[in-house]
Coordinates of C-alpha atoms in Angstrom, one line a residue:
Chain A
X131 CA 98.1 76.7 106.8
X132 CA 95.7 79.0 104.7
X133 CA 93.4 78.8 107.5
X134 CA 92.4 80.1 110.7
X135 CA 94.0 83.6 111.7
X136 CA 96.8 84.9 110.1
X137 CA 98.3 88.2 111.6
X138 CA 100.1 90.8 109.6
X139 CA 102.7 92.8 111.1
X140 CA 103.7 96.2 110.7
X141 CA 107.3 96.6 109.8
X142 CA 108.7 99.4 112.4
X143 CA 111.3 101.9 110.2
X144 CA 113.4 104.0 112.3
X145 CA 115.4 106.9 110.7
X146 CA 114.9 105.5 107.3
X147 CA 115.7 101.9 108.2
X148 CA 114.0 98.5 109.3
X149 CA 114.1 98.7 113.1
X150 CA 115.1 95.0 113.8
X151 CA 114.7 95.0 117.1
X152 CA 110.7 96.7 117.2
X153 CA 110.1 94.2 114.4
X154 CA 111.1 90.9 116.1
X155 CA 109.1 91.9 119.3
X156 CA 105.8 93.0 116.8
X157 CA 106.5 89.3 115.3
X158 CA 107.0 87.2 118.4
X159 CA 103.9 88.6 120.3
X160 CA 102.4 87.2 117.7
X161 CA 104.2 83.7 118.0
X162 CA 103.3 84.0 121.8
X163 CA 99.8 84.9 121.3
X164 CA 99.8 81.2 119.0
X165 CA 98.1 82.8 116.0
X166 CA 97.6 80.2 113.1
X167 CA 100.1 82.0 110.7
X168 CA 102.3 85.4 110.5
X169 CA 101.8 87.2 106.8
X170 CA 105.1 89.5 106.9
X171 CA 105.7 92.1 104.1
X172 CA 101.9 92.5 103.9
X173 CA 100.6 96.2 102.9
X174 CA 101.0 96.6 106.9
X175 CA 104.3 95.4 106.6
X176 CA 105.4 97.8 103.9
X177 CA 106.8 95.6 101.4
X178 CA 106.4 98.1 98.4
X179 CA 108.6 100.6 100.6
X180 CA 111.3 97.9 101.3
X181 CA 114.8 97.0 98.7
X182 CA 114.9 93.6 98.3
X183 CA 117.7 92.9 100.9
X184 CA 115.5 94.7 103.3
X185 CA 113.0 92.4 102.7
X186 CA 115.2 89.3 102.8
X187 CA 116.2 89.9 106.0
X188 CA 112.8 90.8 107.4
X189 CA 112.0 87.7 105.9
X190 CA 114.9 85.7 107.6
X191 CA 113.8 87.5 111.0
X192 CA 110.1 86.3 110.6
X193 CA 110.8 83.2 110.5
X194 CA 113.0 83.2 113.3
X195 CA 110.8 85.4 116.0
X196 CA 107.7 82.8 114.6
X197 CA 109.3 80.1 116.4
X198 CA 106.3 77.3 115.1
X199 CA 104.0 79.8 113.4
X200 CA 104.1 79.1 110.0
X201 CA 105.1 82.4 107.9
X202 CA 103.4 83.7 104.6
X203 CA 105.9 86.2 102.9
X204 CA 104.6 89.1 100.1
X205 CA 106.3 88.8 97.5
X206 CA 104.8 91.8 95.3
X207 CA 106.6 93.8 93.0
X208 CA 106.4 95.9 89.7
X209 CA 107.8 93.6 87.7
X210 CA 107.7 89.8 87.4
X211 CA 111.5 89.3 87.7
X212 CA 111.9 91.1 91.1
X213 CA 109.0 88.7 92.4
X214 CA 110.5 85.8 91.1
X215 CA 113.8 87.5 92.9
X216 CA 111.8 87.8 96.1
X217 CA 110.1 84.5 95.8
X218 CA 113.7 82.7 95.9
X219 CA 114.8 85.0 99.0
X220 CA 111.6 84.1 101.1
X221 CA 111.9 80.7 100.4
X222 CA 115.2 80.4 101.1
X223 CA 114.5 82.6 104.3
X224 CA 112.0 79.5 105.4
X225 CA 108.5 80.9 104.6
X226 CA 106.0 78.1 105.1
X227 CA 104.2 80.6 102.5
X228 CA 104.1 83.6 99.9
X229 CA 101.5 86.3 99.2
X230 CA 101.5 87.5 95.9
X231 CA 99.7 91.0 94.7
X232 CA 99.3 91.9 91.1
X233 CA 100.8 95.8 91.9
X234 CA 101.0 98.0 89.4
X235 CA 102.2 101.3 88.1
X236 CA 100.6 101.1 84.5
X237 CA 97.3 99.9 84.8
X238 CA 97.4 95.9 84.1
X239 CA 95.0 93.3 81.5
X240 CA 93.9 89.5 83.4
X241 CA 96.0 88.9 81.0
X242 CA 98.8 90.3 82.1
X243 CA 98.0 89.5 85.8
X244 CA 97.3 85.5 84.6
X245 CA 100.9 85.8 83.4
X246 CA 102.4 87.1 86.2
X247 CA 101.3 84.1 88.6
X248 CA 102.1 81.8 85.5
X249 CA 105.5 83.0 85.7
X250 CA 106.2 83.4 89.1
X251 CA 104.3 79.9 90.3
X252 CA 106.3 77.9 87.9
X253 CA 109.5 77.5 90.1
X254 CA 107.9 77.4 93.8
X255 CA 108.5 75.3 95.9
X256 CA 106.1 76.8 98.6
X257 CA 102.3 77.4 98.3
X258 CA 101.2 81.0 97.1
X259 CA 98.1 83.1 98.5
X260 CA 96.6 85.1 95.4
X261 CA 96.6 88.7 97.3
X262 CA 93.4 90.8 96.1
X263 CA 93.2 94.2 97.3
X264 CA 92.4 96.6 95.0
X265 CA 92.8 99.9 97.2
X266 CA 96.6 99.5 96.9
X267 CA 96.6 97.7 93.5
X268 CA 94.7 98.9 91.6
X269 CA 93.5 96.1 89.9
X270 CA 90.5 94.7 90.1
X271 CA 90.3 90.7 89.6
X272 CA 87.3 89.2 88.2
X273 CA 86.1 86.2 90.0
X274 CA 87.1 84.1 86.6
X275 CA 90.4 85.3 86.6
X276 CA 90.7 83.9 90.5
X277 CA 89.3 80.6 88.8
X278 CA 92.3 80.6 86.4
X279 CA 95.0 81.7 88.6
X280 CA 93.8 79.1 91.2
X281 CA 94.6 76.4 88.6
X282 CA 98.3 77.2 89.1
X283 CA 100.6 74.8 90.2
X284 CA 100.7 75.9 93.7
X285 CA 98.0 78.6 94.3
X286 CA 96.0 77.4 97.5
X287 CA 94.2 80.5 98.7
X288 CA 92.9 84.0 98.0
X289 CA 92.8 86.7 100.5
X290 CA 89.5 88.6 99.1
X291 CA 88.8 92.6 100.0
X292 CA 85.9 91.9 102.0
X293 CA 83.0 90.7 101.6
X294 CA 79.2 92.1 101.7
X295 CA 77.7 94.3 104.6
X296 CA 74.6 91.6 104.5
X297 CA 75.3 88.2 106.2
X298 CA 72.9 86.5 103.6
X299 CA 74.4 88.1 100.7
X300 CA 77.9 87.7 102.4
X301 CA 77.1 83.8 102.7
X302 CA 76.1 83.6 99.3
X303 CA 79.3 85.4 97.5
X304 CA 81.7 83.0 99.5
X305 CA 79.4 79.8 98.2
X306 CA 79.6 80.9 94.8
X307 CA 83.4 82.0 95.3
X308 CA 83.9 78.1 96.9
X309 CA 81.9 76.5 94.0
X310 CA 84.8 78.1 91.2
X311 CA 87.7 77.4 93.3
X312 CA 89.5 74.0 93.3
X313 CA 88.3 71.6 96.5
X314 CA 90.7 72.5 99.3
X315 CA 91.3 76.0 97.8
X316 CA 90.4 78.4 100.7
X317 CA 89.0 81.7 101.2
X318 CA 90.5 84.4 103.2
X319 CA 88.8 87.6 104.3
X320 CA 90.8 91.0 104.6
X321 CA 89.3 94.4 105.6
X322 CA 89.0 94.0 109.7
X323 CA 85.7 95.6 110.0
X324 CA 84.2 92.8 108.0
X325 CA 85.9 89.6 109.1
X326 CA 83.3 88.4 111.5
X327 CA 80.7 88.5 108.9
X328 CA 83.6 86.9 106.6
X329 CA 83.8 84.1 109.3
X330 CA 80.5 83.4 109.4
X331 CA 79.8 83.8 105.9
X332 CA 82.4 80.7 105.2
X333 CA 85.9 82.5 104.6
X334 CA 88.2 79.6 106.6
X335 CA 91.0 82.9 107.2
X336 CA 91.0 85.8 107.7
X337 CA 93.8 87.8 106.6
X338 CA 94.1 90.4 109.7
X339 CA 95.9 94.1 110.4
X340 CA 94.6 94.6 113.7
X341 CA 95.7 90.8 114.0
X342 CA 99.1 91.4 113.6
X343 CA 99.3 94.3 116.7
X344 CA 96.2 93.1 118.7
X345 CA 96.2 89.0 118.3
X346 CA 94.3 88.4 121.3
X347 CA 91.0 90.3 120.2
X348 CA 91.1 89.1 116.3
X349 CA 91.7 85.1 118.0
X350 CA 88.5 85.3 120.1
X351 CA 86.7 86.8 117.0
X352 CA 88.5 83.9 114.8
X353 CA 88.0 81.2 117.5
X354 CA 84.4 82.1 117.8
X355 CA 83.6 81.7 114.3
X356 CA 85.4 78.2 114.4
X357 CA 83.1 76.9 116.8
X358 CA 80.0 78.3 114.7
X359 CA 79.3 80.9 117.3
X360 CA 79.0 83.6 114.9
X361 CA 76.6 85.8 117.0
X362 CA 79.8 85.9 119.8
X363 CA 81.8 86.8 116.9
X364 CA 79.9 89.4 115.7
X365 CA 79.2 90.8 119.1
X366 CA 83.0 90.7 119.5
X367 CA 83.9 92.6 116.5
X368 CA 81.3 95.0 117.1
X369 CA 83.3 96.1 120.2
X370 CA 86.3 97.0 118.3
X371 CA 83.5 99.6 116.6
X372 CA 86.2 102.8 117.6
X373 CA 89.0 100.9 116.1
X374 CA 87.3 100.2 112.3
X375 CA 86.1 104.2 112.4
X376 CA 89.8 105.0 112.9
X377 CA 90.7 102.5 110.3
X378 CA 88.2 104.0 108.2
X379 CA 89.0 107.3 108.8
X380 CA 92.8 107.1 109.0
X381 CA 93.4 104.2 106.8
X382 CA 94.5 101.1 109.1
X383 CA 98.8 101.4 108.6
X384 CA 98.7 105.0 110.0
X385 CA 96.3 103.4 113.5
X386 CA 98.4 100.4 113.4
X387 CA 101.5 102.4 113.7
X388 CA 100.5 104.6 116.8
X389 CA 99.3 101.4 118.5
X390 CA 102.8 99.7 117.7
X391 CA 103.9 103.0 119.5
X392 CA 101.5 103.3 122.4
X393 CA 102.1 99.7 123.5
X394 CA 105.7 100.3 123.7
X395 CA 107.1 98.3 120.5
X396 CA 108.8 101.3 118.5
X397 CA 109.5 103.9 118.6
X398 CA 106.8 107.2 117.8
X399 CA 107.6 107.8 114.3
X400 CA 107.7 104.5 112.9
X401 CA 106.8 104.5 108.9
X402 CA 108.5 105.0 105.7
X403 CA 108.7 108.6 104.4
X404 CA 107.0 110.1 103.0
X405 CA 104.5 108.7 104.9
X406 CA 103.7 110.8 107.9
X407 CA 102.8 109.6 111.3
X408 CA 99.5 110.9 112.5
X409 CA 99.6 113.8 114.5
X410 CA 99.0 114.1 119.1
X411 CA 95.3 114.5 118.7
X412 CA 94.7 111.6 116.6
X413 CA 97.2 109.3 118.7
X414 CA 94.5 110.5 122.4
X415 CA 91.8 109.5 120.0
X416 CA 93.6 106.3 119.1
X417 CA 94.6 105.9 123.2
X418 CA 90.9 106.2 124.5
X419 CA 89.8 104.1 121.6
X420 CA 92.3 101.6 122.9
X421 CA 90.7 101.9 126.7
X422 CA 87.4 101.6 125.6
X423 CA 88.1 98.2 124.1
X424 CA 89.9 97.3 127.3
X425 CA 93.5 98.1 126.2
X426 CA 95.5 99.4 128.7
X427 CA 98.5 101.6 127.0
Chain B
X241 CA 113.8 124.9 79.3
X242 CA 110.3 124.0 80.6
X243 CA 108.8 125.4 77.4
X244 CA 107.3 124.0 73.9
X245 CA 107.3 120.0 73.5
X246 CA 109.0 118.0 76.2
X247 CA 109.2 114.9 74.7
X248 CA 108.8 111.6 76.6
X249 CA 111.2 108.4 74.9
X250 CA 110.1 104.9 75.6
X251 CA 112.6 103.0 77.7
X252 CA 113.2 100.1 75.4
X253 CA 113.4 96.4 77.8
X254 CA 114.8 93.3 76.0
X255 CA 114.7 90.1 77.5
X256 CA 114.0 91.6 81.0
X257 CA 117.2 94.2 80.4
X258 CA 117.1 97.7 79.2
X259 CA 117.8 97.5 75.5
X260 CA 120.4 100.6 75.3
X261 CA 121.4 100.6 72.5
X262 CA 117.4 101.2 71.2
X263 CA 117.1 103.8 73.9
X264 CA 119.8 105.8 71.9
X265 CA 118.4 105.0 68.6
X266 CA 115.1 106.5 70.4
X267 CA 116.8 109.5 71.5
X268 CA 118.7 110.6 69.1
X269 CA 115.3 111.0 66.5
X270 CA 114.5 113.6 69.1
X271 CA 117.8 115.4 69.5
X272 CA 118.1 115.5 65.3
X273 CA 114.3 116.5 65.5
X274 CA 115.1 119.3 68.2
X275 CA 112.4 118.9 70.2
X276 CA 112.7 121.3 72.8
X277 CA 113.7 118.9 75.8
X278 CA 113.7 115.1 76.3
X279 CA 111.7 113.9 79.6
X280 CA 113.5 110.3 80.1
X281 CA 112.3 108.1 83.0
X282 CA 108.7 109.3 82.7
X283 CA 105.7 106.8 82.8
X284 CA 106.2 106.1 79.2
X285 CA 109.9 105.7 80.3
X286 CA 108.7 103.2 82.8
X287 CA 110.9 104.3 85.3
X288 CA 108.7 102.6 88.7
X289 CA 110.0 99.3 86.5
X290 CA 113.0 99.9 87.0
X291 CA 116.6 99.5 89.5
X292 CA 118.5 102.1 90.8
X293 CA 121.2 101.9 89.0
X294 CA 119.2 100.9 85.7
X295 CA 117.7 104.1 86.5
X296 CA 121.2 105.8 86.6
X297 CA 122.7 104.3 83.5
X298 CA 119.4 105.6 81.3
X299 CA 120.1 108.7 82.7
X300 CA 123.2 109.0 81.5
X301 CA 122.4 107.4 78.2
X302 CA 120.0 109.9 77.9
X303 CA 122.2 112.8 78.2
X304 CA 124.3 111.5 76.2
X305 CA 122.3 110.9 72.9
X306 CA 120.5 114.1 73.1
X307 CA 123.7 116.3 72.5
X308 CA 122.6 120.1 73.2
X309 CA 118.8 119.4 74.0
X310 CA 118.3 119.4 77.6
X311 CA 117.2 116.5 79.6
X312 CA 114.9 116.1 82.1
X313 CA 115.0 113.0 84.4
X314 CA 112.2 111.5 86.4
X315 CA 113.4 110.9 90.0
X316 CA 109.9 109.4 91.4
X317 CA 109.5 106.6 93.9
X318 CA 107.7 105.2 97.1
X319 CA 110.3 106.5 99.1
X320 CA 111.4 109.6 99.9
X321 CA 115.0 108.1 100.7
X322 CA 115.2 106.5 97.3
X323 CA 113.7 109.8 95.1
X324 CA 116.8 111.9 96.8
X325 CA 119.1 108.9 95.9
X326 CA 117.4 108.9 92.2
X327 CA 117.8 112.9 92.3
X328 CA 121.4 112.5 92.9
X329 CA 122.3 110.0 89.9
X330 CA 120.1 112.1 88.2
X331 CA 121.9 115.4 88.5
X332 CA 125.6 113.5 88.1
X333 CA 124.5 112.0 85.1
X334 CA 123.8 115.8 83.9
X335 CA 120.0 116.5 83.9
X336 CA 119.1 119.6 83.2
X337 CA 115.9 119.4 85.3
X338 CA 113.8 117.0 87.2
X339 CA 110.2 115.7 87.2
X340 CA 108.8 114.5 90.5
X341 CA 105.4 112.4 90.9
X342 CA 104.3 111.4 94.2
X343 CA 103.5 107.6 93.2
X344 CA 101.7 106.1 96.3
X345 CA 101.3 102.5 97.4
X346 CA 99.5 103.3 100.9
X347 CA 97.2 106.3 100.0
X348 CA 99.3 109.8 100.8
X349 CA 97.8 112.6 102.2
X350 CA 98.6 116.5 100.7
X351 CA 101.2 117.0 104.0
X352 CA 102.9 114.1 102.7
X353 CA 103.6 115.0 99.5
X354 CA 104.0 118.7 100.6
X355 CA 107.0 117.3 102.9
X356 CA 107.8 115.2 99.9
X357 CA 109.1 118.1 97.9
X358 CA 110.5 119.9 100.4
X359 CA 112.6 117.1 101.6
X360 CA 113.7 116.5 97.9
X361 CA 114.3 120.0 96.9
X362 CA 116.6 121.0 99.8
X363 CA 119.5 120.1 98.2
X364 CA 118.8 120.2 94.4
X365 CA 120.9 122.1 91.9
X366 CA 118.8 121.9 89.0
X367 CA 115.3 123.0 88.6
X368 CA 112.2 120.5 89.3
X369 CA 108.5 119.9 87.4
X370 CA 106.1 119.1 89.9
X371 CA 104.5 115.7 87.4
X372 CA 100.9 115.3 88.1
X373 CA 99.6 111.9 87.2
X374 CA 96.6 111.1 88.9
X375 CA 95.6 107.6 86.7
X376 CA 99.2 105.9 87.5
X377 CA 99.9 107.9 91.0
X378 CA 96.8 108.1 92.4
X379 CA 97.1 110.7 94.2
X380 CA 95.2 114.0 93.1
X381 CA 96.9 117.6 93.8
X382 CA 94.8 120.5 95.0
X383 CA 95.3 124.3 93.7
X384 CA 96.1 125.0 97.1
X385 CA 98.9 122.2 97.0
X386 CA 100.4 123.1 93.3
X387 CA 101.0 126.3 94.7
X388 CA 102.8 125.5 98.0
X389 CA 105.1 123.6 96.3
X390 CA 106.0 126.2 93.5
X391 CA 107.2 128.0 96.7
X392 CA 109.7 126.0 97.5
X393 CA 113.3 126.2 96.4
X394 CA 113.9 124.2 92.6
X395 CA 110.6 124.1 91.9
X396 CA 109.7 125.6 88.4
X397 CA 106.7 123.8 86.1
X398 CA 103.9 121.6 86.5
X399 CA 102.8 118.7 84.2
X400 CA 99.2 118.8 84.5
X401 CA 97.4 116.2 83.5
X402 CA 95.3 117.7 80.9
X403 CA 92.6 120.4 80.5
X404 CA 88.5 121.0 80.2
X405 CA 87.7 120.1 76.2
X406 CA 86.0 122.8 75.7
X407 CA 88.7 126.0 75.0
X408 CA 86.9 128.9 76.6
X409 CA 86.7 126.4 80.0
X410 CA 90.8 125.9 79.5
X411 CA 91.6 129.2 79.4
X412 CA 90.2 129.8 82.3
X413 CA 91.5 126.9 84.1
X414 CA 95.5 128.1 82.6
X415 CA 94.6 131.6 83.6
X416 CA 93.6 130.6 87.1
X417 CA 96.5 128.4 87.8
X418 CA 98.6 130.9 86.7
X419 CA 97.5 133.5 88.7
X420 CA 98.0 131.1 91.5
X421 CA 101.3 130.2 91.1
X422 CA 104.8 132.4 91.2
X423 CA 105.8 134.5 88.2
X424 CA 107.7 132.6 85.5
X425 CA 106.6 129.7 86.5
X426 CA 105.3 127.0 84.2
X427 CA 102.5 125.0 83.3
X428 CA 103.1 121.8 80.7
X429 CA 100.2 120.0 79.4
X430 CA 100.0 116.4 79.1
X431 CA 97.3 114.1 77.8
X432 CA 98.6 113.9 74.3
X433 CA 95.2 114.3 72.9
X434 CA 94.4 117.8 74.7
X435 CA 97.6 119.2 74.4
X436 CA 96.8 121.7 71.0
X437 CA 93.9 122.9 73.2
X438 CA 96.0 123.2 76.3
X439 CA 98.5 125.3 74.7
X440 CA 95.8 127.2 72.7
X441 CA 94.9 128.1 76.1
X442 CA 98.2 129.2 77.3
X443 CA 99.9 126.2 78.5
X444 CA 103.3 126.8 78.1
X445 CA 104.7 123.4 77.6
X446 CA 103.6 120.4 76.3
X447 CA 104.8 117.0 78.0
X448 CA 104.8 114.6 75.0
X449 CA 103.9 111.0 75.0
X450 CA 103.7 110.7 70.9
X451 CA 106.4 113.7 70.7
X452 CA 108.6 110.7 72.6
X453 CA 108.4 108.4 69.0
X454 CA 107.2 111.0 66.5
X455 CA 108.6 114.2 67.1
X456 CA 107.7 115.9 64.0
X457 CA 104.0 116.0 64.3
X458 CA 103.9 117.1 67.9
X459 CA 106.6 119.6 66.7
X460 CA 104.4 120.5 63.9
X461 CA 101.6 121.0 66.9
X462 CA 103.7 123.1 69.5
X463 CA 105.5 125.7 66.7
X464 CA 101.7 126.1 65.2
X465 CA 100.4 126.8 68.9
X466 CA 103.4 129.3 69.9
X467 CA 102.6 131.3 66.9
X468 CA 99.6 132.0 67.6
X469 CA 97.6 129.8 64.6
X470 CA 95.4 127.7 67.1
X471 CA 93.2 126.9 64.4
X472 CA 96.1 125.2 62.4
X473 CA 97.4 123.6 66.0
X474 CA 94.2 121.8 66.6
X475 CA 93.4 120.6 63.0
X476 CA 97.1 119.0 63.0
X477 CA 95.9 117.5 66.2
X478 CA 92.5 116.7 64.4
X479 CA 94.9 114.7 62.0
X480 CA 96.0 112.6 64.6
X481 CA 93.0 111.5 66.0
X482 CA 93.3 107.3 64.8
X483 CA 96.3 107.6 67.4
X484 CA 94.3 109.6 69.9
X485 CA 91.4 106.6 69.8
X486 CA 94.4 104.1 70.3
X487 CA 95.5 105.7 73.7
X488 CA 92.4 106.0 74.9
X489 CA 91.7 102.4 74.5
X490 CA 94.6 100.6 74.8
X491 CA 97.0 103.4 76.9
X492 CA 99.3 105.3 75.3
X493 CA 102.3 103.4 76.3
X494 CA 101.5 99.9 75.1
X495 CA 100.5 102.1 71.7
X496 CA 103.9 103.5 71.5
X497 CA 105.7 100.4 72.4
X498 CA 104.4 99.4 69.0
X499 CA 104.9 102.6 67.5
X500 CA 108.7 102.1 68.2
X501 CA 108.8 98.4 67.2
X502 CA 106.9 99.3 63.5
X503 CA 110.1 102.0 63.3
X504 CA 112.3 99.6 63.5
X505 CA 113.9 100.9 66.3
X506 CA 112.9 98.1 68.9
X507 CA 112.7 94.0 69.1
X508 CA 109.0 93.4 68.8
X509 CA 108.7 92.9 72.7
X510 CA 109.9 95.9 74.6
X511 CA 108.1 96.4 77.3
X512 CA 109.0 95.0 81.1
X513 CA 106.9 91.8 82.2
X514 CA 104.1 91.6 83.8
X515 CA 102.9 94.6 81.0
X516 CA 102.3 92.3 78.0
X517 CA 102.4 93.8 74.5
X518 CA 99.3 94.3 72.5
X519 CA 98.4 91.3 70.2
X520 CA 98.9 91.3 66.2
X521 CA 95.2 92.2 65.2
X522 CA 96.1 95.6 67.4
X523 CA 99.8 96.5 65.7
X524 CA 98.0 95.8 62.3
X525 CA 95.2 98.6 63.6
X526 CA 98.3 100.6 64.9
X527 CA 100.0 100.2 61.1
X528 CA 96.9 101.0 59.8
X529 CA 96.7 104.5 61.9
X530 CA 100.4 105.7 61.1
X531 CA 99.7 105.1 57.3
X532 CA 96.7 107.4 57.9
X533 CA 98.5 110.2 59.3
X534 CA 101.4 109.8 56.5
X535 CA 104.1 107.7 58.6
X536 CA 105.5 104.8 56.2
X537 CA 106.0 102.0 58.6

């Protein structure tokens, strides 16, 4: 399941509450579009902003709008009780997966991070993605304490930052990565602008934002790569250039947001306060961006 | 009320629960002490650790054990929704004031923490410290910012989250913020190890980490400062200096977590999982410290 594309959707709030409706049409283009797996309550889907019943039920409505898409859940939380707590509601909600990212307030040891996924992995029942991303985190995993968590009873992936600009060097990082990870254990790439050197480089997923609003671009990109046609992947990516500055400029939530509004799936103001839309000029900018690239909104 | 030594308690956690009746025995050593106000739910309070209506109860444990000294209650969250619901419980369960830190998850920009405040302080009735903590929010306030926010209705201090070392430089920086912001209005040092320099160099508060579990010494610090004897301010501060090293390697909440266990005043383990507590070879090194400084644990 841990392979392939998975797509991470935005979770649409609308006067302060999960929008239901914008969120099960976000989730079943996705289903429609047949990408390899769904990763709700993601960063892009807001899970730190969410209560847990909230994210129970946009856990239950996941895996309904999936339809056959198998559906990875985040399961991230300050402390290790309310992960287990999520754990058990996303499982019992019918995710074929969980994502799990060591958050913190008070900056955490391995130690304590090798305890959390000790704790939390001891009662799954599911598989559990190891979620690395360090600009929301604020932790920084070594690649021994990957090793260690990846011994877990039921740790079967790691969705990994990025990886280097340099295909060579990229190539090399994910064969030393694959070399201290457990045979079967795979790789997934995050940070868009990088997954089709990722692909290339021997990631076997890649963990996707713009996959979860634009599945048809981020499938060629994937599909390309799975056939070993990594120059068509490349080339591919390289036409979503306007797309990675905005995500670079504007950080990828805020872009994915006015996408989710510009193609007609929420409404305009569509994240948790205090987190403020972008503003009219920025949504033209993100509009032409989406023509160039052949979008028509 | 945003004067002299705010001290910070520890929120005592037993077995994954808040261990209330330790939070009184913590509290009460700071009412008999007479600090000049208790600041419950800070980061040493751990409050991102905790529920809503954990939250709620601490805050009213809290007023309750600290008889005539005023309380302050931290209200922070991801969500704006869920700071005005913590402001509310806050102000039933009798705060006297308020601290708000913009903790982030997605990265925040200054309009959204600008909109922040002013969505939380329309309908306060006590006053509010803006709490600046860049190392657990991540988020890092401008001059510009501090002072659009003293503007606003409530709004009355700043915990800053320390000063330049060197006390000519501090001055300076005090002087310039306070020139900046509105008459009256004050500024609270924090960064435990700083704070005889900071209000050497005209800080008017000191937010208190170690004033939290020993209140004498940092009351010892603060009555030196506000008379004017700087010199006998910053040697008592000298004194401390084993502890100082300790926070700066360890943090200075795992530190006190120990601090309170050695008193007697906590189980051994008080702190909420994933944080681990700090092996034995470290409380024997934290022993070792108070016996330096004269504290018979």
């Amino acid at each position: 399941m841990f392979t392939g594309l998975s797509a991470f959707p935005l979770t649409p709030i609308a006067d302060e509450r999960v929008d239901e409706d914008a969120f099960v049409r976000v989730v079943a283009r996705l289903r429609d579009a047949h990408v390899d797996s769904i990763g709700a309550l993601g960063s892009t889907g807001s899970y730190m902003y969410l209560s847990r019943p909230e994210r129970a039920r946009v856990a239950e409505l996941a895996v309904e709008a999936a339809g056959d898409v198998p559906v990875i859940i985040g399961i991230g939380a300050f402390r290790t009780r309310d992960v287990i707590a999520n754990a058990e509601d996303a499982q019992e909600a019918g995710a074929a997966g969980l994502l799990l990212a060591p958050v913190s307030y008070q900056k955490l040891t391995a130690e304590d991070v090798f305890r959390l996924y000790a704790d939390v992995t001891q009662s799954l029942s599911v598989p559990l993605v190891i979620y690395d991303n360090p600009g929301t985190t604020h932790f920084t995993f070594s690649e021994q304490l990957y090793a260690r968590i990846a011994d877990l009873p039921h740790v079967a992936s790691v969705k990994i930052p990025g990886v280097p600009a340099e295909s060579d060097a990229a190539t090399a990082h994910i064969q030393d990565l694959h070399r201290q990870l457990p045979d079967g254990f795979t790789i997934g790439v995050s940070g868009d602008a990088s997954a089709a050197t990722g692909l290339a480089a021997g990631c076997d997923a890649w963990y996707s934002v713009i996959g979860g609003i634009l599945p048809q671009p981020a499938l060629d990109i994937t599909r390309a790569a799975q056939t070993g046609d990594t120059e068509r992947a490349r080339s591919l990516s390289d036409q979503l250039t306007p797309l990675w500055e905005l995500f670079a400029t504007h950080g990828s939530l805020r872009v994915v947001a006015v996408i989710a509004h510009l193609l007609g799936l929420t409404a305009p103001r569509n994240l948790p306060a205090p987190i403020l839309g972008l503003d009219q000029a920025v949504h033209d900018t993100v509009r032409a961006a989406l023509h160039r690239i052949g979008v028509d909104v």
